[in-house]
mmCIF file of C-alpha atoms in Angstrom:
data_model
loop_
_atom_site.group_PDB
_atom_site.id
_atom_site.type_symbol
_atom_site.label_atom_id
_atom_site.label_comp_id
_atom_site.label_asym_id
_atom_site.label_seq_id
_atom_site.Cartn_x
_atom_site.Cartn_y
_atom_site.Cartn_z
ATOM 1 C CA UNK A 1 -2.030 -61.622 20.667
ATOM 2 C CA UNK A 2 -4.853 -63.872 20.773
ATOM 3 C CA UNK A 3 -8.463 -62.841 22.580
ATOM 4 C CA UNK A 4 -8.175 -65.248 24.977
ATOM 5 C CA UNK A 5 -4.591 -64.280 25.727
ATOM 6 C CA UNK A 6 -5.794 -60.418 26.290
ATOM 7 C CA UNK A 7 -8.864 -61.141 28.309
ATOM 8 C CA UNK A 8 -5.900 -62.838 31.031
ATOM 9 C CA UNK A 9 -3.752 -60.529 31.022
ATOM 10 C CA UNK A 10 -6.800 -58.127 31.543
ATOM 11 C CA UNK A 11 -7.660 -60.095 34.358
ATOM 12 C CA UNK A 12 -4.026 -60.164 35.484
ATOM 13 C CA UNK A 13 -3.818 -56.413 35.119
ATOM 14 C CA UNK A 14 -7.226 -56.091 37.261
ATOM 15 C CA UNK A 15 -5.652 -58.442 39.921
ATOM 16 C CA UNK A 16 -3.024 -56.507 40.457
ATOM 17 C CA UNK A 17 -4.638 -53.159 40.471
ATOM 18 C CA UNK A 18 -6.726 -54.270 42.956
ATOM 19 C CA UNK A 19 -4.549 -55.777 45.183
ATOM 20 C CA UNK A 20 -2.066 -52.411 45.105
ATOM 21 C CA UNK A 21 -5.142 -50.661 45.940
ATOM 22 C CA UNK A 22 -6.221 -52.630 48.773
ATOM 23 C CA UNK A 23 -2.542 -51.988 49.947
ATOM 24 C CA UNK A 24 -2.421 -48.480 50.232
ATOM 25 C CA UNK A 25 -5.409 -48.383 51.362
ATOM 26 C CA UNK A 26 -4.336 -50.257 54.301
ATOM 27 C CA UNK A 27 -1.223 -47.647 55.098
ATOM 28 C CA UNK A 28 -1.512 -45.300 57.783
ATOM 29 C CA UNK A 29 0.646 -42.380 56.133
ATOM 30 C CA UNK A 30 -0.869 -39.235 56.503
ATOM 31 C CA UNK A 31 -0.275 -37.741 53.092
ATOM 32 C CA UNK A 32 -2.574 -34.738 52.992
ATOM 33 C CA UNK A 33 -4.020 -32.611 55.587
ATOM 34 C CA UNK A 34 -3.876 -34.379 59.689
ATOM 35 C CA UNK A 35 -6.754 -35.579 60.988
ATOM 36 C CA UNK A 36 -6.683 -34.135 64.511
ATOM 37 C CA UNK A 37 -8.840 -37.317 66.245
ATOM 38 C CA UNK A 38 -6.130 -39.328 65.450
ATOM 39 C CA UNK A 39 -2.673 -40.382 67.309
ATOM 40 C CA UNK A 40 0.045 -38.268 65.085
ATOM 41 C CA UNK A 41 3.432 -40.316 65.027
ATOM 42 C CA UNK A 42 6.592 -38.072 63.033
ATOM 43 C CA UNK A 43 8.817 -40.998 62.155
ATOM 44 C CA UNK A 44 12.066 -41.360 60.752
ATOM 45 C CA UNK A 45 11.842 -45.043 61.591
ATOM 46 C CA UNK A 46 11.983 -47.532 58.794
ATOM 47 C CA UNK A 47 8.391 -47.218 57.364
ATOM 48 C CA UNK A 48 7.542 -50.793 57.365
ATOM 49 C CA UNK A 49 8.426 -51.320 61.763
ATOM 50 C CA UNK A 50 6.162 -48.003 62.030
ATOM 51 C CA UNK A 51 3.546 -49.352 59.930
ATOM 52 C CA UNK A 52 3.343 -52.498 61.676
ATOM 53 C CA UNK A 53 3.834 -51.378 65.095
ATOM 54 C CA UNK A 54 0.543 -48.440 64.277
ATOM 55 C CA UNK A 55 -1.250 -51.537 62.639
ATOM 56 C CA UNK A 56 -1.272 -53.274 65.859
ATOM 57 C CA UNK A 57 -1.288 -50.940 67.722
ATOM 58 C CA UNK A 58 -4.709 -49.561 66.301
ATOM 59 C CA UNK A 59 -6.343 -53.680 66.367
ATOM 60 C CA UNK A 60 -5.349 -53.716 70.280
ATOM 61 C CA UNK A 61 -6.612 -50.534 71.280
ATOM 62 C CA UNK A 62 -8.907 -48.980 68.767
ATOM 63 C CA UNK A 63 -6.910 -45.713 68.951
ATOM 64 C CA UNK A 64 -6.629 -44.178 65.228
ATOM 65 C CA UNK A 65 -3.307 -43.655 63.995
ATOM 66 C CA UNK A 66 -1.380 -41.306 61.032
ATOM 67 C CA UNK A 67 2.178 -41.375 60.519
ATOM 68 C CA UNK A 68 4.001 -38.624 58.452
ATOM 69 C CA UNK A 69 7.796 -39.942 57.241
ATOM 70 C CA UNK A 70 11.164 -38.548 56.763
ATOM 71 C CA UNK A 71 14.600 -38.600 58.023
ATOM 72 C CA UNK A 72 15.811 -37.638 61.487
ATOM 73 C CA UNK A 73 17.541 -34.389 60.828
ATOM 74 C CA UNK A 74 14.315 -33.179 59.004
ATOM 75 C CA UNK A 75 11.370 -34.106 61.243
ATOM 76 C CA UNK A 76 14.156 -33.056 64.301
ATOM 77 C CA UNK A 77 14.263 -29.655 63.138
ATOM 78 C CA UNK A 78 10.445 -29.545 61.802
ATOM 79 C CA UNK A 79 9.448 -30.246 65.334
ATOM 80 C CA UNK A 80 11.551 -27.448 66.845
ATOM 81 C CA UNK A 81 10.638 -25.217 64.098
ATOM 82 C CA UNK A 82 6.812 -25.895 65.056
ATOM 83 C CA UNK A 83 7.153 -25.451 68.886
ATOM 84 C CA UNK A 84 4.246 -26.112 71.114
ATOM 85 C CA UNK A 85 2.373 -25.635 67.874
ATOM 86 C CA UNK A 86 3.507 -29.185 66.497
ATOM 87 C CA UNK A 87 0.463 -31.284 65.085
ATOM 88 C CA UNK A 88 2.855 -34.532 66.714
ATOM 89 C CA UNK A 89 2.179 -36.368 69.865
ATOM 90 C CA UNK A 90 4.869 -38.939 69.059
ATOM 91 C CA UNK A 91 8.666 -38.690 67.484
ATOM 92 C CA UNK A 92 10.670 -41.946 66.379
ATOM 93 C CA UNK A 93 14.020 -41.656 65.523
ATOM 94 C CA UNK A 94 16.459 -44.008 63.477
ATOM 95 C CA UNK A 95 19.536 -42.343 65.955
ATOM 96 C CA UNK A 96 19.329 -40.207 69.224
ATOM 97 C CA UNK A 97 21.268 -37.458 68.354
ATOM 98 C CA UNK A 98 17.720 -36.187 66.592
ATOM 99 C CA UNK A 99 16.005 -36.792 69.431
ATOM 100 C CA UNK A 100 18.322 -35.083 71.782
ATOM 101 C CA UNK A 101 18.021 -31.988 69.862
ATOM 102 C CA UNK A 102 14.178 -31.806 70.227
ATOM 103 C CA UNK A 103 14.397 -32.258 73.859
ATOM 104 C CA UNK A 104 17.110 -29.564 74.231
ATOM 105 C CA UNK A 105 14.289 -27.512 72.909
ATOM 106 C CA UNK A 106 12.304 -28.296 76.035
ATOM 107 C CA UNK A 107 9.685 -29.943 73.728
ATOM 108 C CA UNK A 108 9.608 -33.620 75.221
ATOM 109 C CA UNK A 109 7.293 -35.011 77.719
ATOM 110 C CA UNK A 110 8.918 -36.992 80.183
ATOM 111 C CA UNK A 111 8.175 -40.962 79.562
ATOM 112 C CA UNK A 112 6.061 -42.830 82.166
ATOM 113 C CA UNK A 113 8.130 -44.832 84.132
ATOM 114 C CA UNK A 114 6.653 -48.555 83.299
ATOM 115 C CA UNK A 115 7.812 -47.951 79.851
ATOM 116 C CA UNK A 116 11.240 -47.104 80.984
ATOM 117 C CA UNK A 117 10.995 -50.571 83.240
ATOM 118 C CA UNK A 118 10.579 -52.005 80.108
ATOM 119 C CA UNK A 119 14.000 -52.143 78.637
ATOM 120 C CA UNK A 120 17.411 -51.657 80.006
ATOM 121 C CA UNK A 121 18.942 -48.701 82.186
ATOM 122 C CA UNK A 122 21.567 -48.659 79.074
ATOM 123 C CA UNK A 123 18.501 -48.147 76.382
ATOM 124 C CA UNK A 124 17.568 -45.007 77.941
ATOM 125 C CA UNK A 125 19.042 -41.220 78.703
ATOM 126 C CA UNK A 126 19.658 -40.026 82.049
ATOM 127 C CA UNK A 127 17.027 -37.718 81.132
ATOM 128 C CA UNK A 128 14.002 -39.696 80.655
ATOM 129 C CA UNK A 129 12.604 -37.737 78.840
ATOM 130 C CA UNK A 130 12.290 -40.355 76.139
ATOM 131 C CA UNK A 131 12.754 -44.227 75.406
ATOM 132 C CA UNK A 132 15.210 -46.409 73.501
ATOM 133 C CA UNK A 133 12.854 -48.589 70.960
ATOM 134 C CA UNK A 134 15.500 -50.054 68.812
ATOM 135 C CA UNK A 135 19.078 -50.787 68.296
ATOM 136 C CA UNK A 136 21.652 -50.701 65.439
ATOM 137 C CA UNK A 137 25.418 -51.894 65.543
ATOM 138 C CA UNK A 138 28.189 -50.324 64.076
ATOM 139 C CA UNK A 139 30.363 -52.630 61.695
ATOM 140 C CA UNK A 140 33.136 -52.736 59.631
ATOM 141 C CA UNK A 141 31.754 -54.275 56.115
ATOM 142 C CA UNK A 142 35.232 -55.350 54.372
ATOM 143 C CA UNK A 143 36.047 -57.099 51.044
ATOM 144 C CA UNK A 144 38.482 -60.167 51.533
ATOM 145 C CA UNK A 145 40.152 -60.284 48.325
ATOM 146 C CA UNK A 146 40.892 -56.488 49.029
ATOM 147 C CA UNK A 147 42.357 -57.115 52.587
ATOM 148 C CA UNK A 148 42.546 -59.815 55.230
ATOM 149 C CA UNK A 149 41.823 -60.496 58.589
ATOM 150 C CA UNK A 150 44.838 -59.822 60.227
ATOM 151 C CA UNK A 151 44.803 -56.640 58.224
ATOM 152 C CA UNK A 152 42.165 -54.981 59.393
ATOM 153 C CA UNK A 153 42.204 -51.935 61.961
ATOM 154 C CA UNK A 154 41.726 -53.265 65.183
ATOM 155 C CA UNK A 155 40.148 -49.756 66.356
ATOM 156 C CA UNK A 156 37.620 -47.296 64.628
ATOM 157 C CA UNK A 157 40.006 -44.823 65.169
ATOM 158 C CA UNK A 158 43.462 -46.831 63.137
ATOM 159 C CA UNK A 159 41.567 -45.910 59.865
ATOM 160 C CA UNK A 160 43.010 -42.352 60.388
ATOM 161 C CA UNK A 161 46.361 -43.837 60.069
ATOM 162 C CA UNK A 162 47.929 -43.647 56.753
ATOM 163 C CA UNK A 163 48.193 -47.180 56.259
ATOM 164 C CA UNK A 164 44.813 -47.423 55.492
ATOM 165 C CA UNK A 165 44.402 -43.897 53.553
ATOM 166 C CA UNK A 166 42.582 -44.923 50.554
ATOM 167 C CA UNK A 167 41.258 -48.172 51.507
ATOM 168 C CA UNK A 168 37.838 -47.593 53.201
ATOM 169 C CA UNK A 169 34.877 -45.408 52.682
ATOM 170 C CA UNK A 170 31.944 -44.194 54.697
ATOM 171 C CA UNK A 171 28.130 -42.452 54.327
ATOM 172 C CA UNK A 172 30.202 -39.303 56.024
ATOM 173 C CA UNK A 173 26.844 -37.229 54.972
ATOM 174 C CA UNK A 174 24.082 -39.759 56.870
ATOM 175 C CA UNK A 175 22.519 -39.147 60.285
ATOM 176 C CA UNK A 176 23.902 -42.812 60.445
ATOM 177 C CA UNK A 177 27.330 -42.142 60.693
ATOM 178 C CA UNK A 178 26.976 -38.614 62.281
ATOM 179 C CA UNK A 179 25.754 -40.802 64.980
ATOM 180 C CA UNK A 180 28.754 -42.654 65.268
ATOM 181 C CA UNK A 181 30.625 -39.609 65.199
ATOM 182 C CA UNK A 182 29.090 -38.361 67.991
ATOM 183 C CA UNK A 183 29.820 -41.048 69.854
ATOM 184 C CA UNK A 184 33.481 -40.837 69.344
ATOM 185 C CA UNK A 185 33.136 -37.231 70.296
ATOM 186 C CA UNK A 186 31.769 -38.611 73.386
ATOM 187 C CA UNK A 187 34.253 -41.449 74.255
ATOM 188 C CA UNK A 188 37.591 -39.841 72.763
ATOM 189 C CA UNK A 189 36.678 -36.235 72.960
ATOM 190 C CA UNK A 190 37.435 -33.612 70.544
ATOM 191 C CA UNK A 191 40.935 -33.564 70.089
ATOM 192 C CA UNK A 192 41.403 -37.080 68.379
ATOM 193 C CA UNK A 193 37.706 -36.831 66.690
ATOM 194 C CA UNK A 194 38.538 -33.384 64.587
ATOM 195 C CA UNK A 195 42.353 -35.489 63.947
ATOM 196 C CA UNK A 196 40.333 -38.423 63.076
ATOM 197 C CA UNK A 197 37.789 -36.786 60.712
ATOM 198 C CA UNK A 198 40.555 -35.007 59.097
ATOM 199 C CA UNK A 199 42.093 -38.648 58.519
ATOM 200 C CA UNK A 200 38.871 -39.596 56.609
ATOM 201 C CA UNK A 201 38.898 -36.200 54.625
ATOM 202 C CA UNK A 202 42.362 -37.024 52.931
ATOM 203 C CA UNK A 203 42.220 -40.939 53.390
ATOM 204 C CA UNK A 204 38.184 -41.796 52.920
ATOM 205 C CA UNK A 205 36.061 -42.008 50.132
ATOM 206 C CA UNK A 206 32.508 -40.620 50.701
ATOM 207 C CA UNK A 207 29.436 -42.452 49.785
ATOM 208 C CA UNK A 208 25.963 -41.543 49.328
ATOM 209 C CA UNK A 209 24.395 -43.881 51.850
ATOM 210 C CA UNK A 210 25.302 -47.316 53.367
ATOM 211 C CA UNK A 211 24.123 -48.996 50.783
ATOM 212 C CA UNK A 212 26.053 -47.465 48.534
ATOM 213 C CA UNK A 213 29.500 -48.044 50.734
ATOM 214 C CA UNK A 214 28.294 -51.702 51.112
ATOM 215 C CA UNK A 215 27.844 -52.186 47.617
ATOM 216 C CA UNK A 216 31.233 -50.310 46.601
ATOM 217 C CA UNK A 217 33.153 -52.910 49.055
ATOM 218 C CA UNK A 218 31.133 -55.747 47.324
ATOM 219 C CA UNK A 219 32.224 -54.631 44.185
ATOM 220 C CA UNK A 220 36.162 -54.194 45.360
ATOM 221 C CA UNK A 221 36.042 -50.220 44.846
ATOM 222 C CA UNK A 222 36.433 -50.049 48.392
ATOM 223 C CA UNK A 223 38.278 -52.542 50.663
ATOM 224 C CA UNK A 224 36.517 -51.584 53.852
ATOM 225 C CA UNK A 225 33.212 -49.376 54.659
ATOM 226 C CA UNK A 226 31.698 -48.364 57.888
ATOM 227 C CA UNK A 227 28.247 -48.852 58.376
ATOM 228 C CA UNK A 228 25.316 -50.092 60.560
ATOM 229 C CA UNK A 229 25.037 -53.965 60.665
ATOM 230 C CA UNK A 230 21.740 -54.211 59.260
ATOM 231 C CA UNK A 231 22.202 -53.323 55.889
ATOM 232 C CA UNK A 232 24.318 -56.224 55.514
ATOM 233 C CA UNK A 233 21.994 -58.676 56.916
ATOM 234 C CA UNK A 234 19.071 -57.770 55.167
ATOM 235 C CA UNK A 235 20.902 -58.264 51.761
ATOM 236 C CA UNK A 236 22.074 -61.383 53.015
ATOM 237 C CA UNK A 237 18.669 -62.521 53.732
ATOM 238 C CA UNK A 238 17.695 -61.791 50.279
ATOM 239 C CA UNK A 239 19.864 -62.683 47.301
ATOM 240 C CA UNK A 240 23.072 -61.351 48.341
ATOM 241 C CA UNK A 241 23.943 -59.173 45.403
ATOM 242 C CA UNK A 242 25.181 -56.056 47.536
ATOM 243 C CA UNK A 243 26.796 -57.894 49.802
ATOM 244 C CA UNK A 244 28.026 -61.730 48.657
ATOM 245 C CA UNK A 245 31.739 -60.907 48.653
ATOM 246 C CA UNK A 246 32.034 -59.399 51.847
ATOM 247 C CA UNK A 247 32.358 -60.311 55.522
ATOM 248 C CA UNK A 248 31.292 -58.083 58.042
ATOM 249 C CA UNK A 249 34.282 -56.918 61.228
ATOM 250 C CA UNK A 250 32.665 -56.155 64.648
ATOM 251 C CA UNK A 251 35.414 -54.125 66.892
ATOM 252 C CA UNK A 252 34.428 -55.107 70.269
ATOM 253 C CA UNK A 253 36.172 -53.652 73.436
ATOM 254 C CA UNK A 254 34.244 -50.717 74.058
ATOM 255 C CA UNK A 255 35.841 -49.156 71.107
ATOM 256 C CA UNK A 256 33.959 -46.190 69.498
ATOM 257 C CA UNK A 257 33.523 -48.315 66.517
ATOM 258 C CA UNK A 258 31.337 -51.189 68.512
ATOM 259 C CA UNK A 259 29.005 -47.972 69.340
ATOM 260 C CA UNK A 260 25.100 -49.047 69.397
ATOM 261 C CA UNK A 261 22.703 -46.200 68.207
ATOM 262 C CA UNK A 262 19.467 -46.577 69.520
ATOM 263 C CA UNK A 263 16.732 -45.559 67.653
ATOM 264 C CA UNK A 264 14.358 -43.093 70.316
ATOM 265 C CA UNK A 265 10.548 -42.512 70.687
ATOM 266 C CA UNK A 266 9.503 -39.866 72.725
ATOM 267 C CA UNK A 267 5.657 -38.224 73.637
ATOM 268 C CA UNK A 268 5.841 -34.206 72.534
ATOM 269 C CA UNK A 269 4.722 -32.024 75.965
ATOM 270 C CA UNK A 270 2.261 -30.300 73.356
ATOM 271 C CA UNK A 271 0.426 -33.649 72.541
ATOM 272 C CA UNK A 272 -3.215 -33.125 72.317
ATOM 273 C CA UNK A 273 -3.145 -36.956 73.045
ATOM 274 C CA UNK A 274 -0.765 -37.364 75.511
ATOM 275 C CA UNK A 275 -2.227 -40.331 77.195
ATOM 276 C CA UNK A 276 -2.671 -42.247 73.938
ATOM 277 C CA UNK A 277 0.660 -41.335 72.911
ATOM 278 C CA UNK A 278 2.075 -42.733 76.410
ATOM 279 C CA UNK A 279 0.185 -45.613 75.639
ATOM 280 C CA UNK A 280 1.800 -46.115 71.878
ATOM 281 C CA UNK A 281 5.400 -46.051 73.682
ATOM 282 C CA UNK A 282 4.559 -48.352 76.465
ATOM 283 C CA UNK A 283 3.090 -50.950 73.171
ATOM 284 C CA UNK A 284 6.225 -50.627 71.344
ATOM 285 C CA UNK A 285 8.344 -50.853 74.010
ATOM 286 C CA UNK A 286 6.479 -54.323 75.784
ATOM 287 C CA UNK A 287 7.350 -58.122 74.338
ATOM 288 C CA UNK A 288 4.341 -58.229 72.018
ATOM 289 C CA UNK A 289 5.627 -55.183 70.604
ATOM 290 C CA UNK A 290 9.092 -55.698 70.057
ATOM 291 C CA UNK A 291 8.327 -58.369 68.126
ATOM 292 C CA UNK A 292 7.951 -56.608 65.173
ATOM 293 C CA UNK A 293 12.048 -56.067 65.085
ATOM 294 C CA UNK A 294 12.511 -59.636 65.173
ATOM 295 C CA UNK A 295 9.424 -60.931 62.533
ATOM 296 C CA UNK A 296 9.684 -57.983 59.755
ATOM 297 C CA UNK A 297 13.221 -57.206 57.576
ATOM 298 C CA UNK A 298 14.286 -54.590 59.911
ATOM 299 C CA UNK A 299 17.016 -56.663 61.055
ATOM 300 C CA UNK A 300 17.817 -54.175 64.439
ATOM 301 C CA UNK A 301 17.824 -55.055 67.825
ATOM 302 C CA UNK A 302 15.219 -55.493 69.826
ATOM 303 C CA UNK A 303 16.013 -53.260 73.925
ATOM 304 C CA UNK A 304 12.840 -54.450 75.469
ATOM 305 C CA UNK A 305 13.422 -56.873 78.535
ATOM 306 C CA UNK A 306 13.169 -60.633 77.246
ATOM 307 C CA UNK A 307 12.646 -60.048 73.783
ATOM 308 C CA UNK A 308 14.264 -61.764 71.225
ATOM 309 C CA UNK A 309 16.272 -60.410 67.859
ATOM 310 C CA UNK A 310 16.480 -61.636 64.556
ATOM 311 C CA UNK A 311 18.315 -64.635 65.725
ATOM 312 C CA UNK A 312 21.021 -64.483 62.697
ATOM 313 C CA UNK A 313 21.996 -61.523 64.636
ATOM 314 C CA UNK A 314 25.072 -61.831 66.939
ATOM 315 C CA UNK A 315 23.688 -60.873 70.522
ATOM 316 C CA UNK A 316 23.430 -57.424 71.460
ATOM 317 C CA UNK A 317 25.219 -58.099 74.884
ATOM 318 C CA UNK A 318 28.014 -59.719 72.802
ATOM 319 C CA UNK A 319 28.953 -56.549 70.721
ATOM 320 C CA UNK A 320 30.888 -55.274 73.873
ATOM 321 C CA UNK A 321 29.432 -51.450 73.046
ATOM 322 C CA UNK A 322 31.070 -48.100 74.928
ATOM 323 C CA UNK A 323 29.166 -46.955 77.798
ATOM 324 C CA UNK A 324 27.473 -43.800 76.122
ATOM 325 C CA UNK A 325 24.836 -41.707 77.640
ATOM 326 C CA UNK A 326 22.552 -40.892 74.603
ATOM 327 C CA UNK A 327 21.366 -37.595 76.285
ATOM 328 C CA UNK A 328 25.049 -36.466 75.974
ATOM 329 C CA UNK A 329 25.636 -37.193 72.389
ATOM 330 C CA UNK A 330 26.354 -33.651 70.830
ATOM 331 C CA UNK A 331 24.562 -33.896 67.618
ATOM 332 C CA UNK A 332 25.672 -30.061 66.447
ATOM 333 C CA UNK A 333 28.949 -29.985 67.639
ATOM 334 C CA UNK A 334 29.738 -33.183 65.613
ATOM 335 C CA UNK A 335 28.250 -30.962 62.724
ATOM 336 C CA UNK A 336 30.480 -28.277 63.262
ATOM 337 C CA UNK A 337 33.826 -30.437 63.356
ATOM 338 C CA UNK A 338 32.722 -32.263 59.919
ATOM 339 C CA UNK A 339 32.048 -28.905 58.449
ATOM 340 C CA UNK A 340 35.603 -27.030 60.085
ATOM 341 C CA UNK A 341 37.217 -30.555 58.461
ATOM 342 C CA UNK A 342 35.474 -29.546 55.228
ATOM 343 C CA UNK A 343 33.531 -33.340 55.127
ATOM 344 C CA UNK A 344 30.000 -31.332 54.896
#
């Protein structure tokens, strides 16, 4: 290598040391001990929304921020397991069933009610006691040279038939899909969900993650896979190669497998910055806020009134979604059918 050819690629080297630097210097994870001025967020969002959404949030107001990640179950049962003790004034969720356990646990504030104005009666529990913030769609992800059109289940629940034992696959062990379970425990109560689940035991093959299911119908292991709509679009936005030879199935008709999971954020009753926290909901609930969903690669909905989605999204109103009440989704009884049908 010649000198002048090392003293670039030292430059190069420097460039991007620099730049990685500057990057996490700019992140608001709180990897060490919490800094108790600042606004504490738990968040088993996707890290880049939360990121942006504390980013902006900080410019506007000049309220410090820290975010600590992980995954709903986790932070759901950290939070219990802390009690009025929790260091959090704010929980996001990916799926309410998380959420829903934390409140059970008498730990939620209840949210002001200009937030709530802000989106939907439907993107919001009976409760109130916290605040829909996002949306994600079940699909049906499906390989055509593996099965047509006209062959596909036109319910959730025909996968259980034996017809399609063997064909399809599912994430059974994500929060994702224990979400959608709980759902159809909602809508077609627990008689046909255990039968159902028992269905996917002998007829389903389990995947690590959506990805993973999306990719294994890509690749024809799989001629179906249920997951959430977004992991499909994002790969689509990109270079396809997890999802380029598949087509995506949307069930419609208020059929458990059109159920919308909305993604919660709630202010903890021990908050040491309760009014900041309030705050932080009512910013990521408003138009300027839900913004974020429709400018960064999160590809989920946006609930606030009047804002927009990713526009290569079909609209949210058009997904014909069952009528659930997210404070009723039974997040540990759906755990205790997929253990009794031996899935977990």
């Amino acid at each position: 290598m010649t000198r002048r050819r090392t003293m670039i690629l030292a430059a190069v080297v420097a460039t991007v040391t620099a730049l990685g630097l500057s990057a996490c210097s700019k992140s608001l994870e709180a990897t060490g001990d919490l800094d108790k001025s600042k606004l504490t967020i738990y968040s088993a969002q996707h890290e880049n929304l939360t990121e942006e959404w504390g980013r902006e949030f900080q410019d506007r107001t000049g309220i410090k921020v820290q975010i600590r990640y992980g995954d709903d179950s986790s932070m759901g049962a950290q939070i219990v397991q802390e009690g009025t003790g929790s260091p959090a004034d704010v929980f996001l969720t990916e799926n309410s069933p998380a959420m829903t356990t934390v409140q059970n646990a008498g730990l939620l504030a209840p949210v002001k009610a200009s937030t709530l104005a802000q989106v939907g009666d439907q993107y919001h529990p009976s409760s109130k006691n916290w605040v829909g913030i996002a949306a994600r769609s079940t699909v049906l992800v499906y390989n055509p040279k593996k099965i047509s059109e006209a062959q596909l289940p036109k319910s959730l629940m025909d996968l259980a038939k034996p017809e399609y034992a063997g064909k399809w696959g599912a994430a059974a062990g994500g929060a994702d899909f224990q979400a959608i379970i709980s759902a159809m425990l909602a809508t077609e109560g627990e008689a046909r969900t255990s039968q159902w689940l028992s269905g996917l035991k002998s007829g389903a093959k389990i995947y690590q993650n959506n990805i993973a299911t999306m990719k294994a119908v890509n690749a024809g292991q799989s001629a179906m896979g249920v997951i959430y709509h977004y992991y499909w679009y994002r790969d689509q936005a990109l270079d396809k190669e997890s999802s380029g030879n598949t087509k995506l199935h949307y069930f419609r008709n208020e059929d458990p497998g059109a159920f919308v999971s909305l993604s919660g954020g709630a202010v903890l009753k021990s908050s040491k910055h309760a009014a900041d926290a309030q705050k932080f909901l009512a910013f990521i609930t408003s138009k300027e806020g839900q913004k974020a969903l429709g400018t960064t690669d999160s590809k989920e909905y946006a609930v606030g009134k009047g804002a927009a989605s990713d526009p290569k999204l079909p609209p949210l109103d058009s997904l014909q979604a069952p009528k659930v009440d997210p404070f009723k989704l039974n997040g540990p009884k759906v755990i205790s059918l997929m253990t009794k049908a031996g899935i977990l």
